[in-house]
Coordinates of C-alpha atoms in Angstrom, one line a residue:
M1 CA -18.3 5.1 42.1
P2 CA -18.0 1.5 40.1
Q3 CA -19.7 -1.0 43.0
V4 CA -17.0 -2.8 44.8
P5 CA -17.2 -7.0 43.8
Q6 CA -18.0 -8.6 47.4
T7 CA -16.8 -12.5 45.7
L8 CA -15.2 -13.4 43.2
D9 CA -17.1 -13.4 40.0
A10 CA -15.8 -13.0 36.1
S11 CA -16.4 -8.6 36.5
A12 CA -13.9 -8.9 39.8
V13 CA -11.6 -10.6 37.0
R14 CA -12.1 -7.9 34.8
A15 CA -11.8 -5.9 37.5
W16 CA -8.1 -6.9 38.9
C17 CA -6.9 -7.7 35.2
G18 CA -7.7 -3.7 35.2
L19 CA -5.7 -2.4 38.0
A20 CA -3.3 -4.3 38.0
L21 CA -2.2 -2.7 34.6
E22 CA -2.5 0.1 36.0
A23 CA -0.1 -0.5 38.6
L24 CA 1.9 -2.4 36.5
G25 CA 2.3 1.2 34.4
R26 CA 3.0 3.6 37.7
A27 CA 5.1 0.8 38.9
R28 CA 7.1 0.2 35.1
E29 CA 10.0 2.3 35.3
E30 CA 10.9 1.4 39.0
I31 CA 10.7 -2.5 38.0
D32 CA 12.8 -2.1 34.9
A33 CA 15.7 0.0 37.4
I34 CA 16.2 -2.3 39.2
N35 CA 16.1 -5.6 37.2
V36 CA 18.9 -7.4 38.7
Y37 CA 18.0 -11.2 38.1
P38 CA 18.8 -13.5 36.5
V39 CA 20.1 -10.8 33.5
A40 CA 20.6 -7.3 34.0
D41 CA 18.4 -5.6 31.2
G42 CA 16.0 -3.2 33.0
D43 CA 13.6 -4.5 31.4
T44 CA 11.1 -6.8 33.8
G45 CA 8.7 -4.2 33.7
T46 CA 7.5 -3.8 30.5
N47 CA 7.9 -7.4 29.9
L48 CA 5.1 -7.6 33.4
Y49 CA 3.4 -5.0 32.1
L50 CA 3.1 -6.2 28.5
T51 CA 2.1 -9.7 29.9
V52 CA -1.2 -8.6 32.2
E53 CA -2.2 -6.2 29.1
S54 CA -2.4 -9.1 27.1
A55 CA -4.0 -10.7 29.9
A56 CA -6.6 -8.2 30.1
A57 CA -6.9 -7.6 26.4
A58 CA -8.6 -11.1 26.4
V59 CA -10.9 -10.2 29.2
E60 CA -12.8 -7.5 27.9
A61 CA -12.8 -9.9 24.2
V62 CA -14.8 -12.1 26.5
F63 CA -17.1 -9.2 27.7
A64 CA -17.6 -8.0 24.1
A65 CA -18.5 -11.1 22.9
H66 CA -21.1 -11.5 25.7
A67 CA -22.3 -8.8 24.8
A68 CA -22.6 -9.1 21.6
M69 CA -24.9 -12.1 21.3
S70 CA -25.6 -13.4 24.9
V71 CA -29.4 -11.4 24.3
V72 CA -32.3 -13.7 26.2
G73 CA -35.9 -13.0 27.0
T74 CA -37.8 -10.8 23.8
T75 CA -41.2 -10.7 23.2
P76 CA -43.0 -13.5 20.8
E77 CA -43.3 -9.4 18.7
G78 CA -39.8 -8.6 19.7
P79 CA -36.6 -8.5 17.8
E80 CA -36.5 -11.9 17.2
S81 CA -39.4 -12.2 15.5
G82 CA -39.5 -8.7 13.8
G83 CA -43.0 -7.9 15.2
P84 CA -43.6 -4.2 15.8
V85 CA -43.6 -3.5 20.0
S86 CA -46.6 -0.9 20.5
E87 CA -46.3 2.0 23.0
G88 CA -49.2 -0.4 25.2
A89 CA -46.4 -3.6 25.4
A90 CA -44.0 -0.4 25.8
S91 CA -46.0 0.6 29.2
E92 CA -46.9 -3.3 30.0
R93 CA -43.4 -4.1 30.4
S94 CA -42.9 -1.3 33.0
A95 CA -45.7 -2.5 35.1
P96 CA -45.5 -2.9 38.8
G97 CA -45.6 -6.2 39.9
R98 CA -44.5 -8.4 36.8
S99 CA -42.0 -10.7 37.1
V100 CA -41.3 -11.4 33.6
S101 CA -38.9 -8.8 32.2
Y102 CA -38.3 -8.5 27.7
G103 CA -36.2 -6.8 26.1
P104 CA -32.4 -8.1 25.9
V105 CA -30.9 -9.2 29.0
I106 CA -26.6 -9.4 28.4
E107 CA -26.2 -12.3 30.3
P108 CA -22.5 -11.9 31.6
P109 CA -19.4 -14.3 31.6
T110 CA -19.5 -16.8 34.6
L111 CA -16.3 -17.0 36.0
A112 CA -14.7 -19.7 34.7
D113 CA -15.8 -18.1 31.3
A114 CA -12.8 -14.9 32.5
V115 CA -9.8 -16.7 34.2
R116 CA -9.6 -18.8 31.7
A117 CA -8.9 -16.0 29.0
M118 CA -6.8 -14.2 31.5
A119 CA -4.4 -16.6 31.9
H120 CA -4.5 -17.7 27.8
G121 CA -4.5 -14.1 27.2
A122 CA -1.3 -13.9 30.2
L123 CA 0.8 -17.3 28.0
I124 CA 0.6 -15.3 24.3
G125 CA 1.4 -12.4 25.6
A126 CA 3.9 -13.2 28.1
R127 CA 7.4 -12.0 28.1
G128 CA 10.3 -12.3 29.8
N129 CA 11.0 -14.6 32.2
S130 CA 9.7 -12.8 35.1
G131 CA 6.5 -12.7 32.6
T132 CA 6.1 -15.7 31.9
I133 CA 6.0 -16.9 35.8
L134 CA 3.3 -14.4 36.0
A135 CA 1.8 -16.4 32.8
Q136 CA 1.7 -19.6 34.9
L137 CA 0.3 -17.7 38.4
L138 CA -2.4 -16.5 36.0
R139 CA -2.9 -19.3 35.0
G140 CA -2.4 -22.0 38.0
M141 CA -5.2 -19.8 39.5
A142 CA -7.5 -20.5 37.3
Q143 CA -7.3 -24.5 37.2
V144 CA -8.3 -23.9 40.4
L145 CA -11.5 -21.2 39.6
A146 CA -13.1 -22.6 36.4
A147 CA -12.4 -26.3 37.8
D148 CA -16.0 -28.0 38.2
T149 CA -16.4 -29.1 41.2
G150 CA -19.6 -28.2 41.8
T151 CA -19.7 -26.2 43.8
A152 CA -18.8 -22.1 42.2
R153 CA -15.3 -20.7 44.1
T154 CA -16.3 -17.2 44.2
D155 CA -15.5 -16.9 48.3
G156 CA -12.5 -16.3 50.5
P157 CA -11.6 -20.1 51.2
G158 CA -11.1 -20.8 47.0
L159 CA -9.3 -17.7 46.4
R160 CA -6.8 -19.2 48.8
L161 CA -7.4 -22.1 47.5
A162 CA -6.7 -20.4 43.7
L163 CA -3.6 -18.9 45.6
R164 CA -2.3 -22.0 46.6
H165 CA -2.2 -23.6 43.5
A166 CA -0.8 -21.2 41.4
A167 CA 2.4 -20.8 43.3
D168 CA 3.2 -24.4 43.7
A169 CA 2.1 -24.5 39.9
A170 CA 4.9 -21.5 38.9
R171 CA 7.4 -23.1 40.4
Q172 CA 7.2 -26.2 38.9
A173 CA 7.3 -24.5 35.2
V174 CA 10.7 -23.4 36.4
A175 CA 13.4 -25.7 35.9
H176 CA 15.4 -24.9 38.6
P177 CA 13.4 -22.5 41.5
V178 CA 16.0 -19.9 43.2
E179 CA 15.0 -18.1 46.1
G180 CA 14.7 -14.8 46.8
T181 CA 12.4 -14.5 43.5
V182 CA 9.1 -13.6 43.0
L183 CA 8.5 -17.5 43.7
T184 CA 9.3 -17.4 47.1
V185 CA 6.9 -14.1 47.1
A186 CA 4.4 -16.4 45.6
S187 CA 5.0 -19.0 47.9
A188 CA 4.8 -15.8 51.1
A189 CA 1.4 -14.9 49.8
A190 CA 0.2 -18.2 48.8
D191 CA 1.1 -19.3 52.6
A192 CA -0.1 -16.0 54.1
A193 CA -3.9 -16.6 52.3
S194 CA -3.9 -20.0 53.7
G195 CA -3.7 -19.0 57.3
A196 CA -7.0 -15.9 56.5
E197 CA -10.3 -16.8 57.7
G198 CA -12.9 -14.2 55.7
D199 CA -14.0 -12.8 53.0
C200 CA -11.9 -12.3 49.6
A201 CA -11.5 -8.5 51.2
L202 CA -9.1 -10.5 53.9
V203 CA -7.7 -13.3 51.6
A204 CA -6.4 -10.9 49.5
R205 CA -5.1 -8.0 51.9
A206 CA -3.6 -11.7 53.9
A207 CA -1.7 -12.1 51.0
Y208 CA -0.4 -8.9 49.4
E209 CA 1.3 -8.2 53.5
G210 CA 2.3 -11.7 52.7
A211 CA 4.0 -10.7 50.0
R212 CA 5.5 -7.7 51.3
A213 CA 7.6 -8.8 53.6
A214 CA 9.2 -12.1 51.8
L215 CA 9.7 -8.8 48.6
A216 CA 11.7 -6.8 51.0
A217 CA 13.6 -10.1 51.8
T218 CA 14.8 -11.2 48.7
P219 CA 18.3 -9.3 48.9
G220 CA 19.4 -11.7 52.0
Q221 CA 18.2 -14.2 50.2
L222 CA 20.1 -13.9 46.5
A223 CA 23.6 -12.8 47.0
V224 CA 22.9 -10.2 43.6
L225 CA 20.5 -9.0 45.5
E226 CA 22.4 -8.1 47.8
R227 CA 25.4 -6.7 46.6
A228 CA 23.0 -4.4 43.7
G229 CA 21.0 -3.2 47.2
V230 CA 17.5 -3.7 45.4
V231 CA 14.3 -6.3 46.0
D232 CA 13.7 -8.8 43.3
A233 CA 12.3 -6.9 40.0
G234 CA 9.4 -9.6 39.6
G235 CA 8.7 -9.8 43.0
R236 CA 8.5 -6.1 43.3
G237 CA 6.6 -6.8 40.0
L238 CA 3.7 -9.0 41.9
V239 CA 3.1 -7.1 45.2
A240 CA 1.7 -4.8 43.4
V241 CA -0.2 -6.9 41.0
L242 CA -1.9 -8.4 44.5
G243 CA -1.8 -4.7 45.2
A244 CA -5.0 -4.1 42.9
L245 CA -6.5 -7.8 44.2
V246 CA -7.0 -5.8 47.5
E247 CA -7.9 -3.0 45.7
T248 CA -10.8 -5.2 43.5
F249 CA -12.3 -6.4 46.4
T250 CA -12.3 -2.5 49.0
G251 CA -11.7 -0.2 46.4
A252 CA -8.3 1.8 48.2
A253 CA -5.2 0.5 47.3
P254 CA -2.9 0.0 49.4
A255 CA 0.2 2.3 50.6
V256 CA 2.6 2.6 48.2
G257 CA 4.9 3.2 49.6
A258 CA 4.7 0.2 52.1
V259 CA 6.2 -1.0 49.2
P260 CA 10.5 -2.3 49.4
V261 CA 12.5 -0.6 46.5
L262 CA 15.7 0.4 46.4
A263 CA 17.6 0.2 48.9
P264 CA 18.7 4.3 49.7
H265 CA 22.5 4.1 48.9
A266 CA 22.2 2.4 46.1
R267 CA 19.2 4.2 44.1
V268 CA 21.1 5.1 40.9
Q269 CA 19.8 8.1 38.4
A270 CA 19.3 6.4 35.1
E271 CA 20.5 9.3 32.9
T272 CA 23.3 10.5 35.2
G273 CA 24.7 7.2 37.1
E274 CA 24.7 9.9 40.4
C275 CA 23.4 8.6 43.1
A276 CA 19.7 9.5 45.5
D277 CA 21.8 11.0 47.9
G278 CA 23.8 13.2 46.2
G279 CA 26.8 11.0 45.8
T280 CA 28.7 10.4 42.2
G281 CA 28.1 6.0 43.3
A282 CA 32.3 6.0 43.1
G283 CA 32.3 3.9 45.8
P284 CA 33.5 0.2 45.8
A285 CA 32.6 -1.4 41.8
P286 CA 29.6 -3.7 43.0
A287 CA 31.2 -7.2 42.9
R288 CA 30.8 -9.7 39.5
D289 CA 30.1 -13.5 39.5
D290 CA 33.1 -15.5 37.4
E291 CA 30.9 -16.1 34.3
S292 CA 28.4 -13.3 32.3
G293 CA 25.9 -16.7 31.0
P294 CA 24.2 -17.2 27.8
A295 CA 24.0 -14.8 24.9
F296 CA 20.7 -14.7 23.9
E297 CA 16.8 -14.5 25.2
V298 CA 14.6 -17.0 23.4
I299 CA 11.1 -16.9 23.8
Y300 CA 8.2 -19.3 21.4
L301 CA 4.4 -20.5 21.9
L302 CA 4.6 -23.9 21.0
E303 CA 1.6 -26.6 20.1
A304 CA 2.6 -29.6 21.6
D305 CA 1.6 -32.9 23.4
D306 CA 3.0 -32.9 26.9
T307 CA 5.0 -36.0 26.4
A308 CA 6.9 -33.7 24.0
V309 CA 7.1 -31.0 26.3
A310 CA 8.5 -33.4 28.8
R311 CA 11.9 -34.2 26.2
L312 CA 12.1 -30.4 24.7
R313 CA 12.2 -29.1 29.0
D314 CA 15.1 -31.6 29.1
R315 CA 17.3 -30.8 26.4
L316 CA 16.7 -27.2 26.3
D317 CA 17.5 -26.9 30.2
A318 CA 21.2 -28.8 29.1
L319 CA 21.4 -26.0 26.2
G320 CA 20.9 -22.9 29.1
D321 CA 19.5 -22.2 32.1
S322 CA 16.8 -19.2 33.0
L323 CA 14.3 -22.3 31.6
V324 CA 10.8 -22.2 32.2
V325 CA 8.1 -23.8 30.2
V326 CA 4.0 -23.4 31.2
G327 CA 0.9 -23.1 29.6
G328 CA -0.5 -27.2 29.3
D329 CA -3.7 -28.7 26.7
G330 CA -1.1 -28.0 24.5
L331 CA -0.2 -24.7 24.4
W332 CA 3.0 -24.0 26.2
N333 CA 5.3 -20.7 26.6
V334 CA 8.9 -21.5 26.2
H335 CA 11.3 -19.1 28.0
V336 CA 14.8 -20.5 27.8
H337 CA 19.0 -18.7 27.7
V338 CA 21.3 -20.1 25.2
D339 CA 24.3 -18.7 24.0
D340 CA 22.6 -21.3 20.3
A341 CA 19.3 -19.5 19.5
G342 CA 19.6 -22.0 17.1
A343 CA 19.6 -24.6 18.8
A344 CA 16.5 -23.9 21.2
V345 CA 14.1 -22.4 18.1
E346 CA 15.3 -26.6 16.6
A347 CA 14.1 -28.1 19.7
G348 CA 10.8 -26.5 19.4
V349 CA 9.8 -27.5 16.2
E350 CA 11.3 -31.2 17.0
A351 CA 8.6 -31.0 20.5
G352 CA 5.6 -29.4 18.4
R353 CA 4.8 -26.1 16.1
P354 CA 7.0 -23.0 17.5
H355 CA 5.9 -19.7 16.4
R356 CA 5.4 -16.6 17.7
I357 CA 9.3 -16.6 18.2
R358 CA 11.2 -13.8 20.0
I359 CA 15.1 -13.7 19.7
T360 CA 16.4 -11.3 22.5
H361 CA 20.7 -10.7 22.3
F362 CA 21.6 -9.2 25.9
G363 CA 24.5 -6.9 25.0
P364 CA 27.3 -5.5 26.7
A365 CA 25.4 -3.6 29.0
D366 CA 23.2 -6.3 30.4
A367 CA 24.8 -8.4 32.8
H368 CA 24.2 -11.7 32.8
T369 CA 23.4 -12.8 36.6
T370 CA 26.2 -9.9 37.4
G371 CA 25.0 -7.0 41.1
S372 CA 25.7 -4.3 38.7
T373 CA 22.8 -1.9 38.6
V374 CA 24.6 0.8 36.4
R375 CA 25.0 0.2 32.8
P376 CA 26.6 3.0 30.5
V377 CA 23.7 4.7 29.3
R378 CA 23.3 4.7 25.7
E379 CA 22.8 8.1 23.6
R380 CA 19.5 8.7 22.4
A381 CA 18.9 9.3 19.0
Q382 CA 17.2 12.5 17.2
R383 CA 14.3 10.7 15.5
A384 CA 13.5 6.9 14.4
V385 CA 10.3 5.6 12.6
V386 CA 8.2 3.3 14.5
A387 CA 6.3 1.1 12.2
V388 CA 3.6 -2.6 12.0
V389 CA 4.2 -4.5 9.9
P390 CA 2.4 -7.4 8.6
G391 CA 5.5 -10.1 7.7
E392 CA 8.5 -11.2 8.5
G393 CA 9.6 -9.8 5.0
L394 CA 8.5 -7.0 5.2
A395 CA 10.0 -6.4 9.0
R396 CA 13.4 -7.1 6.8
L397 CA 12.8 -4.8 4.5
Y398 CA 11.9 -1.9 6.6
A399 CA 14.6 -2.4 9.2
E400 CA 17.1 -3.0 6.5
A401 CA 15.5 1.5 5.8
G402 CA 16.2 1.8 9.7
A403 CA 13.3 1.8 11.3
T404 CA 12.5 -0.6 13.8
T405 CA 9.3 -2.5 12.8
V406 CA 6.9 -4.4 15.8
L407 CA 5.7 -7.3 13.8
A408 CA 1.6 -8.5 13.9
R409 CA 1.0 -11.7 12.4
P410 CA -2.5 -12.5 11.2
G411 CA -5.2 -12.3 13.8
E412 CA -2.4 -11.5 16.2
P413 CA -2.7 -7.5 15.9
P414 CA -0.4 -6.0 18.5
A415 CA -1.3 -3.8 21.8
S416 CA -0.8 -1.0 22.1
G417 CA 2.0 -1.6 25.5
E418 CA 4.0 -3.6 22.2
L419 CA 3.8 -0.8 20.6
V420 CA 5.1 1.9 23.2
D421 CA 8.3 -1.3 24.0
A422 CA 8.8 -0.2 20.6
V423 CA 9.6 3.9 21.0
R424 CA 11.4 2.8 23.6
R425 CA 13.9 0.2 21.3
A426 CA 13.9 3.2 19.5
H427 CA 15.3 4.8 21.8
A428 CA 15.1 8.8 19.9
L429 CA 14.0 11.6 21.2
E430 CA 11.1 12.3 18.0
V431 CA 9.6 9.0 17.1
V432 CA 6.9 8.7 13.4
L433 CA 4.7 6.1 14.1
L434 CA 3.6 3.7 11.3
P435 CA 0.2 1.5 12.2
N436 CA -0.3 0.4 9.1
D437 CA -3.4 -1.3 9.3
A438 CA -6.3 1.3 10.1
E439 CA -7.5 -1.5 12.8
L440 CA -5.2 -0.1 14.3
R441 CA -5.6 3.6 14.5
H442 CA -6.9 3.8 18.3
T443 CA -4.3 1.5 19.5
A444 CA -1.4 3.5 18.1
A445 CA -3.1 6.8 19.0
A446 CA -2.9 5.5 22.8
A447 CA 0.8 4.7 22.7
A448 CA 1.7 7.6 21.0
E449 CA -0.2 9.7 23.8
Q450 CA 2.2 7.5 26.8
A451 CA 4.9 7.7 24.7
R452 CA 4.7 11.4 25.2
T453 CA 4.1 11.6 28.7
E454 CA 7.7 9.5 28.8
G455 CA 9.3 12.7 27.6
V456 CA 8.9 11.8 23.7
R457 CA 7.8 13.6 20.6
V458 CA 5.6 11.5 18.8
A459 CA 4.0 12.1 14.9
L460 CA 1.9 9.5 14.1
I461 CA 0.8 9.0 10.3
P462 CA -2.4 6.9 9.9
T463 CA -1.3 5.0 7.4
R464 CA -3.7 2.4 6.9
S465 CA -1.3 -0.3 4.4
A466 CA 2.1 -1.4 4.4
V467 CA 2.5 -0.6 1.3
Q468 CA 1.5 3.7 2.3
G469 CA 4.1 3.0 5.0
I470 CA 6.7 2.1 2.5
A471 CA 6.0 5.5 0.2
A472 CA 6.8 7.0 3.2
L473 CA 9.4 5.1 4.6
A474 CA 11.7 6.5 1.2
V475 CA 10.9 10.4 1.5
H476 CA 12.0 10.0 5.4
E477 CA 14.4 12.3 6.1
P478 CA 16.1 12.5 9.7
E479 CA 18.1 15.5 9.0
R480 CA 15.0 18.1 7.8
R481 CA 12.5 19.4 10.7
F482 CA 10.1 17.3 12.4
D483 CA 7.8 19.2 11.0
E484 CA 8.8 18.8 7.4
D485 CA 9.7 15.3 8.1
V486 CA 6.7 14.0 9.4
V487 CA 4.4 16.3 6.6
A488 CA 6.1 15.0 3.9
M489 CA 5.8 11.4 4.6
T490 CA 1.7 12.2 5.3
S491 CA 1.7 13.1 1.5
A492 CA 3.5 11.0 0.4
A493 CA 0.8 8.3 2.7
G494 CA -1.7 9.5 1.1
A495 CA -0.8 10.0 -2.6
T496 CA 0.0 5.7 -2.1
R497 CA -4.2 4.4 -3.4
Y498 CA -3.3 0.5 -1.6
A499 CA -5.1 -3.3 -2.5
E500 CA -4.3 -6.5 -0.9
V501 CA -5.5 -9.7 -2.8
E502 CA -7.4 -12.6 0.2
V503 CA -9.3 -15.5 0.0
A504 CA -12.7 -15.8 1.4
E505 CA -13.1 -17.1 4.6
R506 CA -16.7 -17.3 4.6
Q507 CA -20.1 -16.4 3.0
S508 CA -20.5 -12.9 3.3
W509 CA -22.0 -9.5 2.3
T510 CA -19.8 -7.8 0.4
M511 CA -19.4 -3.6 -1.6
A512 CA -18.8 -5.8 -5.1
G513 CA -21.4 -8.1 -3.9
I514 CA -21.9 -11.4 -2.1
C515 CA -19.2 -14.0 -2.3
Q516 CA -18.6 -17.4 -1.5
A517 CA -15.9 -18.9 0.9
G518 CA -12.8 -20.0 -1.3
D519 CA -13.6 -16.9 -3.5
V520 CA -10.3 -14.6 -4.4
L521 CA -11.7 -11.6 -3.3
G522 CA -9.3 -8.5 -3.9
L523 CA -9.9 -5.6 -1.6
I524 CA -9.0 -1.7 -2.9
D525 CA -8.9 1.1 -0.2
G526 CA -10.3 -1.8 2.3
D527 CA -13.0 -2.2 0.2
V528 CA -14.1 -5.2 -1.6
A529 CA -14.2 -4.1 -5.3
V530 CA -13.7 -7.4 -7.3
I531 CA -14.7 -11.1 -6.7
G532 CA -12.9 -13.6 -8.1
S533 CA -11.8 -17.0 -9.0
D534 CA -8.4 -17.4 -10.1
I535 CA -6.3 -15.6 -8.0
T536 CA -4.2 -13.9 -11.0
A537 CA -6.6 -13.0 -13.3
T538 CA -8.3 -10.9 -9.6
A539 CA -5.0 -9.6 -9.1
E540 CA -5.0 -7.6 -12.5
S541 CA -8.8 -6.9 -12.3
V542 CA -7.6 -4.7 -9.6
L543 CA -4.1 -3.5 -10.7
N544 CA -5.5 -2.2 -13.6
R545 CA -8.9 -0.5 -11.6
M546 CA -6.7 1.1 -9.8
L547 CA -3.6 2.5 -12.8
S548 CA -7.0 3.1 -14.5
A549 CA -6.7 7.3 -11.8
G550 CA -3.1 7.5 -13.3
G551 CA 0.4 6.4 -11.7
E552 CA 4.2 6.4 -11.2
M553 CA 4.8 3.8 -9.4
V554 CA 3.8 -0.2 -8.6
T555 CA 4.6 -1.5 -6.0
L556 CA 3.6 -5.8 -5.0
V557 CA 3.9 -7.6 -1.6
L558 CA 4.3 -10.9 -2.7
G559 CA 2.8 -13.1 0.4
D560 CA 4.5 -17.0 1.1
E561 CA 1.1 -18.4 -0.4
A562 CA 0.7 -16.0 -3.7
P563 CA 1.0 -18.4 -7.4
P564 CA 4.6 -17.7 -8.0
T565 CA 4.5 -16.2 -11.6
I566 CA 2.1 -13.8 -10.2
A567 CA 4.4 -11.1 -9.7
D568 CA 6.0 -11.1 -13.4
H569 CA 2.7 -11.9 -14.8
L570 CA 1.5 -8.0 -13.0
E571 CA 4.8 -6.5 -14.1
A572 CA 4.9 -7.9 -17.5
R573 CA 1.2 -5.7 -18.3
V574 CA 2.0 -2.6 -16.6
R575 CA 5.0 -2.4 -18.6
E576 CA 3.1 -3.4 -21.7
S577 CA -0.2 -1.0 -20.7
Y578 CA 1.1 1.3 -18.9
L579 CA 4.2 3.8 -19.9
A580 CA 6.6 4.9 -17.8
V581 CA 5.3 3.4 -14.7
D582 CA 7.2 1.3 -12.5
T583 CA 6.4 -2.0 -10.5
V584 CA 9.0 -2.7 -7.8
V585 CA 8.6 -6.3 -5.7
Y586 CA 9.3 -7.9 -2.7
R587 CA 8.6 -10.7 -0.6
G588 CA 6.0 -10.2 2.6
G589 CA 6.6 -14.5 3.8
H590 CA 3.8 -14.9 5.7
Q591 CA 1.0 -11.7 5.8
G592 CA -1.7 -13.3 5.9
A593 CA -2.9 -11.7 1.9
L594 CA -1.6 -13.8 -0.5
L595 CA -1.2 -9.6 -2.3
L596 CA -0.8 -6.6 -1.5
I597 CA -0.2 -3.4 -3.4
G598 CA 0.8 -0.1 -3.9
V599 CA 0.0 2.4 -6.6
E600 CA 1.9 6.5 -6.1

């Protein structure tokens, strides 16, 4: 059994993130089911889960970096000098009474390292209204716990101060705070913690109990919750996160049954529409607000200074509602509901550099600020394909072929939660998952396993490149038996060799020799095969090597930074030198590699 932290250090932050992710994983569907404010789109639990997953991944990355780099206290003839270590030296090291320690010793991250990583991970991975607010809560805590005050805030008073600052920071980030929401629950947690004397465990317990009591009171503060007979979904998620904080310092999770979720008379079974008490749910229809609200949710990360963000807040506030802008130090996460999604994005362009832009259309089933929890049940498709793609151009191509896509931007691989979310969006009984990247094999396997626990039949085809995914998608036939379809798609992907052309960022050893920063690299099946100075010439050399083993179809996917004439040059080369080989060209957009090549 792992040791329970006694103070708030980096290990405690790591444990908290992991336990919070587990708690939200257990409560996700429950939270999604009671999501009626500000939009009844049933995704608050999922959004909170993905936000915390990003925070947890960032903390794990900090620990991994320290494990790889923090090696101290070696002997003069040890690993640093490359000298041998004798048996006598080994026995001397273990002799009792010696205060000096030799050999590699891993220094753990500091509390500041861990909480800053947690806050940054949550910021860049924040999803939805509640996820964005949670990211600001974690950032507020980090600002206190990582502050250079000369005194480490690792005890109960430090945690009290962090919770107070977190609640205040989250409230300031919301353009028009509403009581009866996650903001109310956060403030109540901070109030309760401020009156607690003792260690971190006692403060965490007080915060949890204060949040739980505030959550139970939310229907009396917000009419839409009272009409639906539910508590606030975002507040319910925060109670789960604070429950994980209690478990971090005590080793025992608070009783789940003590958390109020949904009034018995209003509990609706998602698939049947029947009430939990056996009724039909045919009572008086819940009242609706006069307006359905904006049609789009717009979220993006923004690189901008404080002055520009202040102007952006005013502009977005005039465009829509549910405005939340969180972050600082030049990086912000912007969330707003608007009718004109383009105007919201343009406002971000004027303020700085927006990226990771997500625009979601609220369909007819997504009632904006209404009290209805009963939505038409969309019938599941029999089969769907979910694919990870490296650029916007390929995302459009895959979507046109009927696939549900997850965009993997350069340096930002998707987490397993994002893949699970895509499987849910596909809304099918059977799903074929195409990771399209060898590095995503384990992430995709974890997502597939999670989806299977939710009743979805998932087959993972280990595609290592988007061109292999294209080949698999080309032979996909939803009408045939699932196993037969998977075999055909796997065979097509396996018969496709893949390559990419990119520019080296630094000097390094490769299978083809030493490359320098700025060299053009041609990788075939994941290994560097060609090192050159010219993009087109390197691409031609790679293509010749691939076609020397035969082929019937060449697929070229051009990145935004590829030379404009490279496709025509390579097509002409194929026509002149390889009879009966066809070539197809796609525009991949900002995909990382200059060029992707597939040969079937």
